Coordinates of C-alpha atoms in Angstrom, one line a residue:
Chain J
X11 CA 109.8 97.6 79.4
X12 CA 106.5 97.1 81.2
X13 CA 106.7 100.4 82.9
X14 CA 106.7 101.1 86.7
X15 CA 104.9 98.1 88.3
X16 CA 103.1 98.5 91.6
X17 CA 101.4 95.9 93.7
X18 CA 98.8 95.4 94.9
X19 CA 96.3 97.6 92.8
X20 CA 93.9 97.6 95.6
X21 CA 94.4 96.9 99.3
X22 CA 91.7 96.8 102.0
X23 CA 92.9 96.3 105.6
X24 CA 91.7 96.8 109.0
X25 CA 93.0 99.5 111.2
X26 CA 96.1 98.5 113.1
X27 CA 97.3 96.1 110.5
X28 CA 100.6 96.4 108.8
X29 CA 100.4 97.4 105.0
X30 CA 103.3 96.9 102.4
X31 CA 103.2 98.4 99.1
X32 CA 105.5 97.4 96.5
X33 CA 107.1 99.0 93.4
X34 CA 109.4 98.0 90.6
X35 CA 110.9 100.8 88.8
X36 CA 111.9 101.0 85.2
X37 CA 115.3 99.3 84.6
X38 CA 118.0 101.9 84.4
X39 CA 116.2 104.6 86.2
X40 CA 118.2 106.1 89.1
X41 CA 115.4 107.9 91.0
X42 CA 112.4 106.5 92.6
X43 CA 109.6 108.4 94.1
X44 CA 106.6 107.6 96.4
X45 CA 103.6 109.8 96.4
X46 CA 100.2 109.9 98.1
X47 CA 97.2 111.3 96.6
X48 CA 93.9 112.1 98.6
X49 CA 91.0 114.4 97.9
X50 CA 91.7 116.6 100.8
X51 CA 95.5 117.1 100.3
X52 CA 95.9 116.4 96.7
X53 CA 99.3 114.9 95.6
X54 CA 102.1 114.7 98.1
X55 CA 105.6 113.5 97.7
X56 CA 106.5 111.2 100.5
X57 CA 110.1 110.2 99.8
X58 CA 112.4 109.7 97.1
X59 CA 115.6 107.7 96.4
X60 CA 118.6 108.2 94.3
X61 CA 120.6 105.1 93.4
X62 CA 118.7 103.2 96.2
X63 CA 119.7 105.8 98.8
X64 CA 116.8 107.9 100.5
X65 CA 117.4 111.6 99.6
X66 CA 114.4 113.4 101.1
X67 CA 111.9 111.8 103.3
X68 CA 110.5 115.0 104.8
X69 CA 107.1 114.2 103.2
X70 CA 106.6 111.0 105.3
X71 CA 103.8 111.9 107.5
X72 CA 104.7 109.9 110.6
X73 CA 107.0 107.3 112.0
X74 CA 104.4 104.7 111.1
X75 CA 105.5 105.2 107.5
X76 CA 108.8 103.7 106.4
X77 CA 110.3 103.1 102.8
X78 CA 113.1 100.9 101.7
X79 CA 114.9 100.3 98.4
X80 CA 117.1 97.3 99.0
X81 CA 118.2 97.2 95.3
X82 CA 117.7 99.1 92.1
X83 CA 114.6 97.1 90.9
X84 CA 112.6 97.0 94.1
X85 CA 111.2 99.4 96.6
X86 CA 108.6 99.1 99.4
X87 CA 106.4 101.5 101.4
X88 CA 105.2 100.1 104.6
X89 CA 102.6 101.5 107.1
X90 CA 102.6 100.1 110.5
X91 CA 100.1 100.3 112.2
X92 CA 97.7 101.5 109.5
X93 CA 94.9 104.0 110.4
X94 CA 91.8 104.9 108.4
X95 CA 93.3 108.5 107.5
X96 CA 96.0 106.6 105.6
X97 CA 93.3 105.7 103.0
X98 CA 94.6 107.1 99.7
X99 CA 96.1 106.1 96.3
X100 CA 99.8 105.6 96.6
X101 CA 101.9 106.1 93.5
X102 CA 105.4 105.1 92.7
X103 CA 107.4 106.8 90.0
X104 CA 110.9 106.5 88.6
X105 CA 113.1 108.7 86.4
X106 CA 116.4 108.9 84.8
X107 CA 117.9 112.1 86.5
X108 CA 115.9 114.0 89.0
X109 CA 114.0 115.8 86.3
X110 CA 114.1 113.2 83.6
X111 CA 110.9 112.0 82.1
X112 CA 108.9 110.5 85.0
X113 CA 107.1 107.4 84.6
X114 CA 104.3 106.7 87.1
X115 CA 102.8 103.4 88.2
X116 CA 99.2 102.8 88.1
X117 CA 99.0 103.3 91.9
X118 CA 97.7 101.3 94.8
X119 CA 94.4 102.3 96.2
X120 CA 94.6 101.7 100.0
X121 CA 91.5 101.5 102.2
X122 CA 92.0 101.2 105.9
X123 CA 88.6 100.3 107.7
Chain I
X13 CA 106.2 127.4 103.6
X14 CA 105.7 127.2 99.9
X15 CA 102.0 126.9 98.9
X16 CA 101.0 126.1 95.3
X17 CA 97.5 127.2 94.1
X18 CA 95.7 126.2 90.8
X19 CA 92.7 128.2 89.7
X20 CA 90.1 127.2 88.5
X21 CA 89.6 123.8 90.1
X22 CA 87.5 122.7 87.0
X23 CA 87.2 124.1 83.5
X24 CA 84.9 123.0 80.7
X25 CA 85.5 124.2 77.2
X26 CA 84.3 123.4 73.7
X27 CA 86.6 121.6 71.3
X28 CA 88.9 123.8 69.4
X29 CA 89.1 126.5 72.0
X30 CA 92.4 127.9 73.3
X31 CA 92.6 127.8 77.0
X32 CA 95.0 128.9 79.9
X33 CA 95.5 127.1 83.1
X34 CA 97.0 129.0 86.1
X35 CA 99.4 128.1 88.8
X36 CA 100.6 130.4 91.5
X37 CA 103.2 129.9 94.3
X38 CA 104.0 131.9 97.3
X39 CA 107.8 131.7 97.4
X40 CA 109.6 132.7 94.3
X41 CA 112.8 130.8 95.5
X42 CA 112.2 127.9 93.2
X43 CA 114.6 125.7 91.3
X44 CA 112.1 124.8 88.6
X45 CA 108.4 124.2 87.8
X46 CA 106.6 121.4 86.1
X47 CA 103.3 120.7 84.6
X48 CA 101.8 117.2 84.7
X49 CA 98.8 115.7 83.4
X50 CA 96.8 112.9 85.3
X51 CA 94.2 110.7 83.7
X52 CA 91.5 109.1 85.7
X53 CA 92.8 106.1 87.7
X54 CA 96.4 106.6 86.3
X55 CA 99.6 108.2 87.4
X56 CA 101.1 111.4 86.2
X57 CA 102.6 112.3 82.9
X58 CA 105.2 115.0 82.8
X59 CA 104.3 117.6 80.3
X60 CA 106.8 120.5 80.5
X61 CA 109.6 121.5 82.8
X62 CA 110.6 125.1 83.2
X63 CA 113.9 126.0 84.9
X64 CA 113.8 129.0 87.2
X65 CA 116.1 130.8 84.6
X66 CA 113.6 130.2 81.8
X67 CA 110.6 132.1 80.8
X68 CA 108.7 129.5 78.8
X69 CA 108.8 126.0 77.4
X70 CA 106.7 124.7 74.4
X71 CA 105.8 121.1 73.3
X72 CA 103.4 120.8 70.5
X73 CA 100.1 122.5 71.3
X74 CA 101.3 123.2 74.9
X75 CA 103.1 126.3 76.1
X76 CA 104.1 126.9 79.7
X77 CA 105.3 130.3 80.9
X78 CA 107.0 131.2 84.2
X79 CA 107.1 134.6 85.9
X80 CA 109.1 133.8 89.0
X81 CA 109.0 137.2 90.5
X82 CA 105.2 137.3 90.5
X83 CA 105.0 133.7 91.6
X84 CA 102.9 132.6 88.6
X85 CA 103.0 130.0 85.7
X86 CA 100.4 129.4 83.0
X87 CA 99.9 126.4 80.8
X88 CA 98.5 127.4 77.5
X89 CA 96.7 124.7 75.5
X90 CA 96.0 125.6 71.8
X91 CA 93.1 124.1 69.8
X92 CA 91.9 121.9 72.5
X93 CA 90.8 118.4 71.8
X94 CA 88.6 116.0 73.8
X95 CA 91.7 113.9 74.3
X96 CA 93.1 116.7 76.4
X97 CA 90.5 116.1 79.0
X98 CA 92.3 115.3 82.2
X99 CA 93.5 116.9 85.4
X100 CA 96.5 119.1 85.1
X101 CA 98.9 119.8 88.0
X102 CA 101.7 122.1 88.5
X103 CA 104.6 121.4 91.0
X104 CA 107.5 123.5 92.1
X105 CA 110.8 122.2 93.2
X106 CA 112.6 124.4 95.7
X107 CA 115.9 122.6 95.7
X108 CA 115.1 120.1 98.3
X109 CA 111.3 119.7 98.2
X110 CA 108.6 119.3 95.8
X111 CA 105.2 121.1 96.3
X112 CA 102.2 120.3 94.2
X113 CA 99.1 122.2 93.4
X114 CA 95.6 120.6 93.8
X115 CA 95.0 120.6 90.0
X116 CA 92.6 121.8 87.4
X117 CA 90.2 119.4 86.1
X118 CA 89.7 120.0 82.3
X119 CA 86.9 118.8 80.2
X120 CA 86.9 119.4 76.5
X121 CA 83.4 119.0 75.0
X122 CA 83.1 117.6 71.5

């Protein structure tokens, strides 16, 4: 297995534009997590899914953020419209069981100018 | 609201030394606590998971302890190696939310 695959690795966009981050979890994992990491706030859990169903989205900062998991092998995190303060590294992770061994993707570094 | 603090923010030790990383949390009503390792430019690797009913967990040179009543956990690394250099984060799960510490950046000097 190639691990958790995130795309793109880097994204630079202008304020106000829509940004879509993508994640392919490890096959067979039933949990998928989206995290955001910044220097100021550290690592934050945004949302997580179990069997494609969102379980806890209390970490999603604003309505501008939305996440979907249409099937077991794909998830998206969308920001619309993007703002400079959204600049961060966004990680996706998957696991078998809520506390199974987590596998993280390499992250997407988002810069909003 | 749960707050998780890690002290120190950075630590530098010579190779071979034993060391302790600290994690404290403000609300003892946790479901479990995890320690993660993060290498530069990469995601996190789960190191140890301690359930609220447990006092410690061990994996190789790593030992994590949990004192839920005092809101503290420690990660003990024995005989440190340069390959241990990374940022170490702790996270508590309250049953419905995860809270992460800001991490301790460890450098092990050869």
